[in-house]
Coordinates of C-alpha atoms in Angstrom, one line a residue:
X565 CA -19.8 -13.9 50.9
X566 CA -21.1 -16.1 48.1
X567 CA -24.0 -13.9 47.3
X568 CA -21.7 -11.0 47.1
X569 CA -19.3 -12.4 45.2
X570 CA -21.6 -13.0 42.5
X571 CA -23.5 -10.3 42.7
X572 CA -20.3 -8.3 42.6
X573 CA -19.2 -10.1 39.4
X574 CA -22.6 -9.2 38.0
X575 CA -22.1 -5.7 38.2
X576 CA -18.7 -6.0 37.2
X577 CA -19.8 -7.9 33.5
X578 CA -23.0 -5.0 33.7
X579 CA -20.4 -2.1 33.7
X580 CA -18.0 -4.0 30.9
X581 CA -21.5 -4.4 28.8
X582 CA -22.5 -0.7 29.2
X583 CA -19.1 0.2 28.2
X584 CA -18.9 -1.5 25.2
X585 CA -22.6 -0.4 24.5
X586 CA -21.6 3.4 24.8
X587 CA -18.3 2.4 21.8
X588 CA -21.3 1.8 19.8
X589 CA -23.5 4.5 20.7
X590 CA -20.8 7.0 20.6
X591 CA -19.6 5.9 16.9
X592 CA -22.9 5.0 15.6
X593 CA -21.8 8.0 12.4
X594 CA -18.1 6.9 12.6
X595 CA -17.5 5.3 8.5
X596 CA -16.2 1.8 8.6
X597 CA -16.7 1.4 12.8
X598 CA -18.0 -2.5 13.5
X599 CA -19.7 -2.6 16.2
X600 CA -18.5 -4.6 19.4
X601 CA -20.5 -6.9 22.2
X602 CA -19.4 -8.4 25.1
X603 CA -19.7 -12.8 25.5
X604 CA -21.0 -13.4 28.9
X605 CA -20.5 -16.5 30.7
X606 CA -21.1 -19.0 34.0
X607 CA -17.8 -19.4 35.9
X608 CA -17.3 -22.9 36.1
X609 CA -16.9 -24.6 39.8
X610 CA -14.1 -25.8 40.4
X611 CA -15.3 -29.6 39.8
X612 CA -15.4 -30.7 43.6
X613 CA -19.5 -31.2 42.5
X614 CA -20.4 -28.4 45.0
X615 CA -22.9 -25.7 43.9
X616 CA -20.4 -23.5 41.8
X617 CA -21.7 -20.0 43.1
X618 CA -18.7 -18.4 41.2
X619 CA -21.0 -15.8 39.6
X620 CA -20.3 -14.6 35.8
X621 CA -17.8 -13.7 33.7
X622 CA -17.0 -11.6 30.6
X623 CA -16.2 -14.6 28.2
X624 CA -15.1 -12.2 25.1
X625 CA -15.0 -9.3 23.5
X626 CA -17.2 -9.4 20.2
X627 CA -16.5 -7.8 17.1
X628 CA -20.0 -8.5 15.2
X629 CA -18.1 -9.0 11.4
X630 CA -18.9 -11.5 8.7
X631 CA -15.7 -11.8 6.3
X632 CA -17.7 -12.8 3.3
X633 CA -19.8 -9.9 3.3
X634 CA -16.3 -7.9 3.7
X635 CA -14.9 -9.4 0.6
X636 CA -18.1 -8.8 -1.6
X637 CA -18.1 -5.4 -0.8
X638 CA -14.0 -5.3 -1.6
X639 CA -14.8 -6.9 -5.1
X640 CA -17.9 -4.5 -5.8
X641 CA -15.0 -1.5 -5.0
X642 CA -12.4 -2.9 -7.2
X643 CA -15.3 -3.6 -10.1
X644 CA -16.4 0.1 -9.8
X645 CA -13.5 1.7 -9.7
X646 CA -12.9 -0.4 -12.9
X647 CA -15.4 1.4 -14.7
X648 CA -15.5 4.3 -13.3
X649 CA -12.5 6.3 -14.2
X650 CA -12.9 5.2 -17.9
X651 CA -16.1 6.2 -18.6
X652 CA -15.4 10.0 -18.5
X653 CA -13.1 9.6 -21.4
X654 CA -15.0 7.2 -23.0
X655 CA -17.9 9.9 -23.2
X656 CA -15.6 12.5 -24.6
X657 CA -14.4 10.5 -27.3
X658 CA -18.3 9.7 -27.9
X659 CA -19.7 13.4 -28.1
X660 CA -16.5 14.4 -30.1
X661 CA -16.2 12.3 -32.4
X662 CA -19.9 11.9 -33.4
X663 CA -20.8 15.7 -33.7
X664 CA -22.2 17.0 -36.8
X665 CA -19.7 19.4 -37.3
X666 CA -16.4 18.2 -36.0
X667 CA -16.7 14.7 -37.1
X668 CA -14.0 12.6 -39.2
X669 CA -17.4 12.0 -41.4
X670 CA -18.7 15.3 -41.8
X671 CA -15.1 16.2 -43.2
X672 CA -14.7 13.8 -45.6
X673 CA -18.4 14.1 -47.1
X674 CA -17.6 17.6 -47.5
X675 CA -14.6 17.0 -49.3
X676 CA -16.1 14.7 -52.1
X677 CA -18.8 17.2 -51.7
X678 CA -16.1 19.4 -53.4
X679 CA -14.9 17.5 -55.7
X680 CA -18.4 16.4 -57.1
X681 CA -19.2 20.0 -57.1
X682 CA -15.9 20.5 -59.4
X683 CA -17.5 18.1 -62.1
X684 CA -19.7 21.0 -63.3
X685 CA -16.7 23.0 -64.7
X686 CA -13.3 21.6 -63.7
X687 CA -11.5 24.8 -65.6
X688 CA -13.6 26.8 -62.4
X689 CA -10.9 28.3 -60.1
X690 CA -13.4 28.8 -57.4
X691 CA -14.5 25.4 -57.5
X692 CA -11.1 24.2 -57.8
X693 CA -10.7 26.5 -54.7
X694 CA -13.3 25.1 -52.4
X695 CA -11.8 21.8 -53.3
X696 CA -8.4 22.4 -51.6
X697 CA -10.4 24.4 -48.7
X698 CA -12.3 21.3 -47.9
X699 CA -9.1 19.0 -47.8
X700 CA -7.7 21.7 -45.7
X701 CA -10.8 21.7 -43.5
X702 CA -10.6 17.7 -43.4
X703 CA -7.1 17.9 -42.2
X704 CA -8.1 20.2 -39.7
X705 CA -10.7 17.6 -38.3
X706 CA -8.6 15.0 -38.6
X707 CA -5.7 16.3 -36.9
X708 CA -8.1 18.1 -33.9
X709 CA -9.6 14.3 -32.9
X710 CA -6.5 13.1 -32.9
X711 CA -5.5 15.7 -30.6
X712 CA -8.2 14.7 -28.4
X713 CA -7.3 11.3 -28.5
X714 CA -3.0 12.2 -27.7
X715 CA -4.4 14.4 -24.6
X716 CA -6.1 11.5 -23.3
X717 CA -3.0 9.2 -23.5
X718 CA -1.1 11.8 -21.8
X719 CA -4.1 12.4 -19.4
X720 CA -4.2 8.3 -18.6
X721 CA -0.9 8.1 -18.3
X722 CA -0.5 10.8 -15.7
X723 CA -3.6 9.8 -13.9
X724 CA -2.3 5.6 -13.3
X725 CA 1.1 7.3 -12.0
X726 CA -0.7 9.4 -9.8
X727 CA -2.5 6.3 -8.4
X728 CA 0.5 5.1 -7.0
X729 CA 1.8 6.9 -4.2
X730 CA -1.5 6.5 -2.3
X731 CA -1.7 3.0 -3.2
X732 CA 1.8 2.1 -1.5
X733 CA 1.1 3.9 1.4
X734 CA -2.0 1.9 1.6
X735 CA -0.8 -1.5 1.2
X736 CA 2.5 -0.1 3.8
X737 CA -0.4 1.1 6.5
X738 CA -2.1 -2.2 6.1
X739 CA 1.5 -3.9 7.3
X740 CA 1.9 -1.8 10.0
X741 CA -1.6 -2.5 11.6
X742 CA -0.8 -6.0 10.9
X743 CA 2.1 -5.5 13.3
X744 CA 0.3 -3.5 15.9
X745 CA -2.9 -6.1 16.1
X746 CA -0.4 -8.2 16.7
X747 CA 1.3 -6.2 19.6
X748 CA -2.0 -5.1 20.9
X749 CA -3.7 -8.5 20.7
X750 CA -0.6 -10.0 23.1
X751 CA -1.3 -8.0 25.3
X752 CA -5.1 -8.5 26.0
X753 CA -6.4 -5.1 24.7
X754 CA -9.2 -4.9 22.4
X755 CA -8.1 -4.5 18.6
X756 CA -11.2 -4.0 17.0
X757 CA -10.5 -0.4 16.6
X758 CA -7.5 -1.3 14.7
X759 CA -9.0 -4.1 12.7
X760 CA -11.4 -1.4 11.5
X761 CA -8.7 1.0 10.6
X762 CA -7.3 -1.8 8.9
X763 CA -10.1 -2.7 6.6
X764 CA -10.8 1.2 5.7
X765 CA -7.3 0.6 4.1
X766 CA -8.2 -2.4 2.1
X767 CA -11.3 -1.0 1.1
X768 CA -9.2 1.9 -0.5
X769 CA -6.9 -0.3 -2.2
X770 CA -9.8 -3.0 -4.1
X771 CA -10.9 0.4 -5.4
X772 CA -7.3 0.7 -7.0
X773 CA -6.5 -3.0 -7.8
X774 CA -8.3 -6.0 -7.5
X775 CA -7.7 -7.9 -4.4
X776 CA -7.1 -11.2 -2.5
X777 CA -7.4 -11.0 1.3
X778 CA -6.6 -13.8 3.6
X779 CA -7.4 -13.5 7.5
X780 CA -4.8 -15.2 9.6
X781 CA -5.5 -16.5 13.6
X782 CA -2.8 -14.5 14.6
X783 CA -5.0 -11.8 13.6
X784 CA -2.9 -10.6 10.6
X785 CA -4.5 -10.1 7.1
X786 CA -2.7 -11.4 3.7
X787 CA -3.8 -8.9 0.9
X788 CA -2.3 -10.1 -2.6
X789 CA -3.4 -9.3 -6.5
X790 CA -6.0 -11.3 -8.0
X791 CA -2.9 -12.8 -10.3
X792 CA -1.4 -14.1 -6.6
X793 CA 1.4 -11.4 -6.5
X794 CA 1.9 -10.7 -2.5
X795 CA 1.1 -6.9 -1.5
X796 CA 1.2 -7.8 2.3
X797 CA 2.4 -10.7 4.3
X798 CA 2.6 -9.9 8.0
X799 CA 4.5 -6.7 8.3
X800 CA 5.9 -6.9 5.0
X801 CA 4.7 -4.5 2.1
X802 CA 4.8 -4.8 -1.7
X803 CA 5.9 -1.4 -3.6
X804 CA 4.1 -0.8 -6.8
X805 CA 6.2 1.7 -10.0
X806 CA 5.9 1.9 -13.1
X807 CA 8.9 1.4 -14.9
X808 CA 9.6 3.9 -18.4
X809 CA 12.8 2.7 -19.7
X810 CA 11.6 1.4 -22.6
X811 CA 9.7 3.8 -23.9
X812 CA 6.3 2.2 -22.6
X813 CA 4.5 2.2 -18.6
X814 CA 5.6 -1.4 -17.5
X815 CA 4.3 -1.6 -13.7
X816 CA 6.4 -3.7 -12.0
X817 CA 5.3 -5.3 -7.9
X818 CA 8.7 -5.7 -5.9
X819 CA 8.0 -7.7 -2.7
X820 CA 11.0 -8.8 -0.5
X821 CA 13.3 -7.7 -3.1
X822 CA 11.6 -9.5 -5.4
X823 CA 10.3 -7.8 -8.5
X824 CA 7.2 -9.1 -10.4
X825 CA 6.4 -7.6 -13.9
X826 CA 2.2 -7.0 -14.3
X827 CA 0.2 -7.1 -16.8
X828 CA -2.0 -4.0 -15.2
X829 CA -5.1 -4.4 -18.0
X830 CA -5.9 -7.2 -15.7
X831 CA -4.4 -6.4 -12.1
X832 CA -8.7 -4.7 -11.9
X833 CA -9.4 -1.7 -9.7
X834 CA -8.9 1.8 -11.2
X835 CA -5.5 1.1 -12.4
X836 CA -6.9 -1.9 -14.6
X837 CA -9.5 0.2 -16.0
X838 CA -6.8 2.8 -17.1
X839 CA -4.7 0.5 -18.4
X840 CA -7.6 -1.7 -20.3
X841 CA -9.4 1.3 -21.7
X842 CA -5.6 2.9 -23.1
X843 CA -4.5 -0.7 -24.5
X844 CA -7.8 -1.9 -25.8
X845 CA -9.7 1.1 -26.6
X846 CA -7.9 4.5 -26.5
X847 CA -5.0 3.3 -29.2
X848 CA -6.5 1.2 -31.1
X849 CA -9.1 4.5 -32.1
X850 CA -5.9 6.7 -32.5
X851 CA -4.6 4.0 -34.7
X852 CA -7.9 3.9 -36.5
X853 CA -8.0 7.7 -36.8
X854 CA -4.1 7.2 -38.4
X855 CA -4.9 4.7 -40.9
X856 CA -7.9 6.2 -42.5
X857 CA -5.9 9.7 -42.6
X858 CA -3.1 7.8 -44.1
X859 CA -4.7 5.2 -46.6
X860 CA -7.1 8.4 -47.9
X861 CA -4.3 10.7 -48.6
X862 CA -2.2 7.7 -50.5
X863 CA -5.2 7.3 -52.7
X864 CA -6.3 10.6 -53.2
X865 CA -2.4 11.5 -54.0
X866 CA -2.4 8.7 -56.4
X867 CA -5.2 9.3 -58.3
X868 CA -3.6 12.8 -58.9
X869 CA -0.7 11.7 -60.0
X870 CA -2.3 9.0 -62.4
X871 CA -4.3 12.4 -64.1
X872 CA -2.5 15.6 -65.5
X873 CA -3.1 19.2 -64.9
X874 CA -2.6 20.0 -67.8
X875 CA -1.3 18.5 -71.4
X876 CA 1.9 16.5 -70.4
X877 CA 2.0 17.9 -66.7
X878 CA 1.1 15.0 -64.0
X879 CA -0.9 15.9 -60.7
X880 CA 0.9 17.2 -58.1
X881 CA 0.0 15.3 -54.0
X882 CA -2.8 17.4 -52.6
X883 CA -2.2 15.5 -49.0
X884 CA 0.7 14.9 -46.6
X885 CA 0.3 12.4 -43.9
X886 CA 3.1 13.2 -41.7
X887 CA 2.1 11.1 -38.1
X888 CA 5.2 13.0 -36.3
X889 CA 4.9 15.9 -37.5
X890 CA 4.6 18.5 -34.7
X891 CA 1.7 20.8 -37.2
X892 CA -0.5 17.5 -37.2
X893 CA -1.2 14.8 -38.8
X894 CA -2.7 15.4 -41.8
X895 CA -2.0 19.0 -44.1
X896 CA -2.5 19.9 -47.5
X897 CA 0.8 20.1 -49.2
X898 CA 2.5 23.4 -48.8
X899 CA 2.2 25.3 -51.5
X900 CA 0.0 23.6 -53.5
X901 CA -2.4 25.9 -56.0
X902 CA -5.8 25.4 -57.9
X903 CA -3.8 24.4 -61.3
X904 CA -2.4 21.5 -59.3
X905 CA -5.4 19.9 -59.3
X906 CA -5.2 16.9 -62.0
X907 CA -9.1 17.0 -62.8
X908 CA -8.1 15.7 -66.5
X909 CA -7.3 12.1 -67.2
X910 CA -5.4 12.8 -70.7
X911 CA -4.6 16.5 -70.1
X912 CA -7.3 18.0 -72.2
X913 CA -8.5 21.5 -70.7
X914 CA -12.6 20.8 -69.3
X915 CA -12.1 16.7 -69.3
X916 CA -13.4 15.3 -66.1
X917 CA -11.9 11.7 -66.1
X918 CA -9.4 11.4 -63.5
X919 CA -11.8 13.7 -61.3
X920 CA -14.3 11.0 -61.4
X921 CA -12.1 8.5 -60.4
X922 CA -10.9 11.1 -57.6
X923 CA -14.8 10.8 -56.4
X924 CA -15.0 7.0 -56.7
X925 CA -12.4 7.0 -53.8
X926 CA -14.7 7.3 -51.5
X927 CA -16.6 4.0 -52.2
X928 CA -13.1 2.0 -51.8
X929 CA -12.2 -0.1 -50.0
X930 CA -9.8 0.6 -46.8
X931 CA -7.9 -1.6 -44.3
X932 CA -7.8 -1.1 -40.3
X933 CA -5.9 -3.1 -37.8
X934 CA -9.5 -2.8 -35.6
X935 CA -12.4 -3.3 -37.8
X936 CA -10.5 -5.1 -40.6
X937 CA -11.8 -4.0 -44.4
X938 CA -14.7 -1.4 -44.8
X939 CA -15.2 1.3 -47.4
X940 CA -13.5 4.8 -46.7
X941 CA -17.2 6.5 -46.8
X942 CA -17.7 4.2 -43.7
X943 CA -14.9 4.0 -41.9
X944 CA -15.6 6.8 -39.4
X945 CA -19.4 5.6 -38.7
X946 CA -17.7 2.5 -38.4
X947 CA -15.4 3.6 -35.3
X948 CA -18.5 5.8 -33.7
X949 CA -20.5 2.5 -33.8
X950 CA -17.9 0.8 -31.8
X951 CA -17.3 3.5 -29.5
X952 CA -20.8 3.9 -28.4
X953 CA -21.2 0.3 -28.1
X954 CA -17.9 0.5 -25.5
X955 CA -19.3 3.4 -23.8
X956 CA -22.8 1.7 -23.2
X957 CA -21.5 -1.3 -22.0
X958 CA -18.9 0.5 -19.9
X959 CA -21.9 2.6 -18.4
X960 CA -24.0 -1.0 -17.8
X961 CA -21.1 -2.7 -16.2
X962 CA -20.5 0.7 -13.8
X963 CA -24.5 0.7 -13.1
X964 CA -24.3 -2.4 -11.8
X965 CA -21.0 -2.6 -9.9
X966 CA -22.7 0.2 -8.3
X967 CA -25.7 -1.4 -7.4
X968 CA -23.8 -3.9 -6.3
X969 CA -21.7 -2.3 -4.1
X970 CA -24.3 -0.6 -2.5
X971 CA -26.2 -3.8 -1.8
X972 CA -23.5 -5.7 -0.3
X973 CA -22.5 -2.2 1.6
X974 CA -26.1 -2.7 3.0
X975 CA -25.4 -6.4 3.8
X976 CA -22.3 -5.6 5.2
X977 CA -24.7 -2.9 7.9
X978 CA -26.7 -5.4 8.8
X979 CA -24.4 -7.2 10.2
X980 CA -21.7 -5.0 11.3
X981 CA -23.3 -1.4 11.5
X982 CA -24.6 0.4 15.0
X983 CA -28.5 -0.1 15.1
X984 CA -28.9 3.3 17.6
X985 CA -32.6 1.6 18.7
X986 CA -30.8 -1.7 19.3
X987 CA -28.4 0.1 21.5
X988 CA -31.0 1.7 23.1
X989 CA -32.3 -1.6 24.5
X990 CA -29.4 -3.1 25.4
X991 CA -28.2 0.1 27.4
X992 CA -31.7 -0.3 29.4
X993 CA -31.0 -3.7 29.9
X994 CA -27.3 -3.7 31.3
X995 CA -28.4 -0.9 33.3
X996 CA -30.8 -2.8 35.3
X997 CA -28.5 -5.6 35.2
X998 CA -25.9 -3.2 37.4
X999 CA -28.9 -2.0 39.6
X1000 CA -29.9 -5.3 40.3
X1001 CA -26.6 -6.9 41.0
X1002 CA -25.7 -3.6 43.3
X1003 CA -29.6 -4.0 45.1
X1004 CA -27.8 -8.1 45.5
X1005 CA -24.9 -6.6 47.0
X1006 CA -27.0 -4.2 49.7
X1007 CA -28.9 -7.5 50.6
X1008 CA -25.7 -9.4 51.2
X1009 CA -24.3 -6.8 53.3
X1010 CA -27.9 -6.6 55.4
X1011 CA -27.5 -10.6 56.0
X1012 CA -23.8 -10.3 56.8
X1013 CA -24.4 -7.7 59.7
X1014 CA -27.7 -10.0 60.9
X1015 CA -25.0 -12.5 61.3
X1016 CA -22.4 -10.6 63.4
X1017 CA -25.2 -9.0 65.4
X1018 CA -26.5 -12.7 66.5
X1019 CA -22.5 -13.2 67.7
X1020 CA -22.3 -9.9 69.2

């Protein structure tokens, strides 16, 4: 009965290994599956010194996962989804505002172009013309990139809100498996399918925000924001919104009725790239783009109204900088003709002062909140130069998140990922395990009938 016993307990653990060796098999393609193993293990005797003869024993189900690796492969996610959403924009900005022809530059040279042009005759009422066409044509460029730049608020905006829903139903799934691992795990049952389910979720969210994640005994995870605010605790879920009353995104965290306010340039993820690249780059440049439109027109109108077109009649303003203005933000002044022009410095027909000073505007010096004092002629190389330098190091920083990511993704396989060939061996091996145990069980019952033949 002994023989049998363990022999039967054999086939028993052989059949429990098979099964768990066909899970594997059978989800070998399945995205985020860890694969499973089975602990066996010696039944103890029962410590009266005889021979224990108890035969073996499942000891555990294995789930073959190494947190670490988990958590590297989180923070790659969160890192790359960082930079990724920002560099398409940051590109844009980059080809628009650096083309030959559509640049803030290529404007403005043609402008004092115009006017240096209109020092060969300033009575000329087509060079007088082309002067006002080329302010008009500077507007124009002026006005368009800061289009591009207001669509892209509006586009940033829309795309953190839209972030959201997702992201809460993330962070509520991730309570709920919490809950049911929990259930599940009481009971005996195997939760490794859940636990899988469970860390597909908080993948997805460290691609939205930077995370935290705590693994519990009782099988629960913690998941909170790199700045300690709680998303989950147990079954409990955070909510993320942004709140608009003000005028201005605020994202708020409410946890247990609790209501965090976040400073989301640094919560990480996608929604921390968003909100960096808008607060640190995207207004600062439509700021930029502002100021050199305003400062330029001041000046310009100045010197006009410091010359006279003609004897007693001062200048007339050429530009309007108007930043609410529905039409744009930069025009030339409605109305305004080719005898406007204040070309003289003392009203004399053909005198050229005041046009030379108009000229010399270009080598002065300007002020911006991001690059602090530069000359006008530079200003707009100025802002190209930094953009490109943003982009490139964006692009660097996404190139090697990625990397990253895929190198700890291939850690993470080593580890946790179905090796088919592996498989392949073991389910050859349990197999003969069974047949041997069964072939056991066939000699026991052979012995056993010897033994009630000799009685019979």
């Amino acid at each position: 009965m002994s023989i049998s016993y363990n022999a039967l307990s054999g086939a028993l653990a052989a059949q429990a290994a098979l099964n768990t060796v066909s899970q594997n098999i059978a989800n070998a393609q399945t995205k985020g599956y860890t694969r499973q193993g089975v602990l066996l293990q010696a039944n103890a005797g029962d410590g009266s010194g005889q021979s224990p003869g108890n035969g073996v024993q499942v000891g555990s189900l294995l789930r073959f996962s190494d947190s670490y690796k988990s958590q590297q492969m989180w923070r790659a996610a969160s890192d790359m989804g960082n930079h990724s959403q920002t560099q398409p924009y940051l590109t844009q900005l980059e080809k628009v505002m650096s083309d030959d022809k559509s640049s803030l530059s290529y404007g403005i040279d043609n402008f004092f172009k115009a006017l240096n042009a209109a020092g060969v005759d300033p009575t000329s009422t087509p060079l007088r013309q082309q002067v006002i066409t080329a302010a008009d044509s500077m507007s124009q460029q002026f006005n368009s990139i800061f289009n591009v730049t207001a669509n892209q608020l509006i586009s940033v905006q829309q795309q953190r809100s839209a972030i959201l829903p997702g992201l809460n139903e993330s962070v509520a799934g991730i309570a709920k498996l919490n809950q049911q691992i929990i259930a599940v795990g009481a009971g005996g049952s195997n939760t490794s399918a859940l636990i899988d389910q469970r860390e597909q979720l908080i993948d997805s969210v460290a691609s939205q925000v930077g995370v935290e994640v705590l693994n519990n005994p009782d099988g629960t995870a913690t998941v909170s924001l790199k700045s300690g605010q709680p998303l989950v605790v147990g079954n409990l879920s955070a909510t993320l919104a942004f709140d608009t009353t003000s005028g201005v995104q605020q994202l708020n965290l409410t946890f247990a009725q609790t209501t965090f306010k976040l400073d989301d340039t640094k919560v990480g993820g996608q929604l921390g790239g968003l909100a960096s690249f808008q607060e640190n780059t995207l207004k600062p440049l439509q700021q930029s783009i502002a100021e050199i439109a305003d400062q330029m027109s001041a000046k310009v109108n100045a010197q006009l109204a410091a010359g006279f077109s003609a004897p007693g009649v001062p200048g007339a303003a050429l530009l309007v900088f108007n930043p609410a203005s529905a039409t744009g933000l930069l025009q030339v002044s409605t109305g305004f003709k080719t005898s406007d022009l204040a070309f003289s410095s003392d009203g004399t027909p053909g005198d050229s002062g005041n046009l030379q000073q108009l000229v010399a505007i270009k080598g002065q010096p300007i002020t911006l909140t991001s690059l602090g004092s530069l000359l006008l002629g530079d200003a707009d190389t100025q802002l190209v130069g930094k953009l490109g330098i943003d982009s490139q190091q964006n692009q660097a920083q996404l190139n090697t998140a990625t990397t990253v990511r895929q190198q700890s993704e291939d850690d993470w396989k080593s580890t946790s990922a179905v090796n088919t060939d592996e498989e392949g061996i073991n389910l050859i091996e349990f197999q003969n395990m069974y047949q041997a145990n069964m072939k056991v069980i066939a000699v026991a019952k052979t012995l056993f009938d010897s033994t009630l033949q000799m009685f019979g």
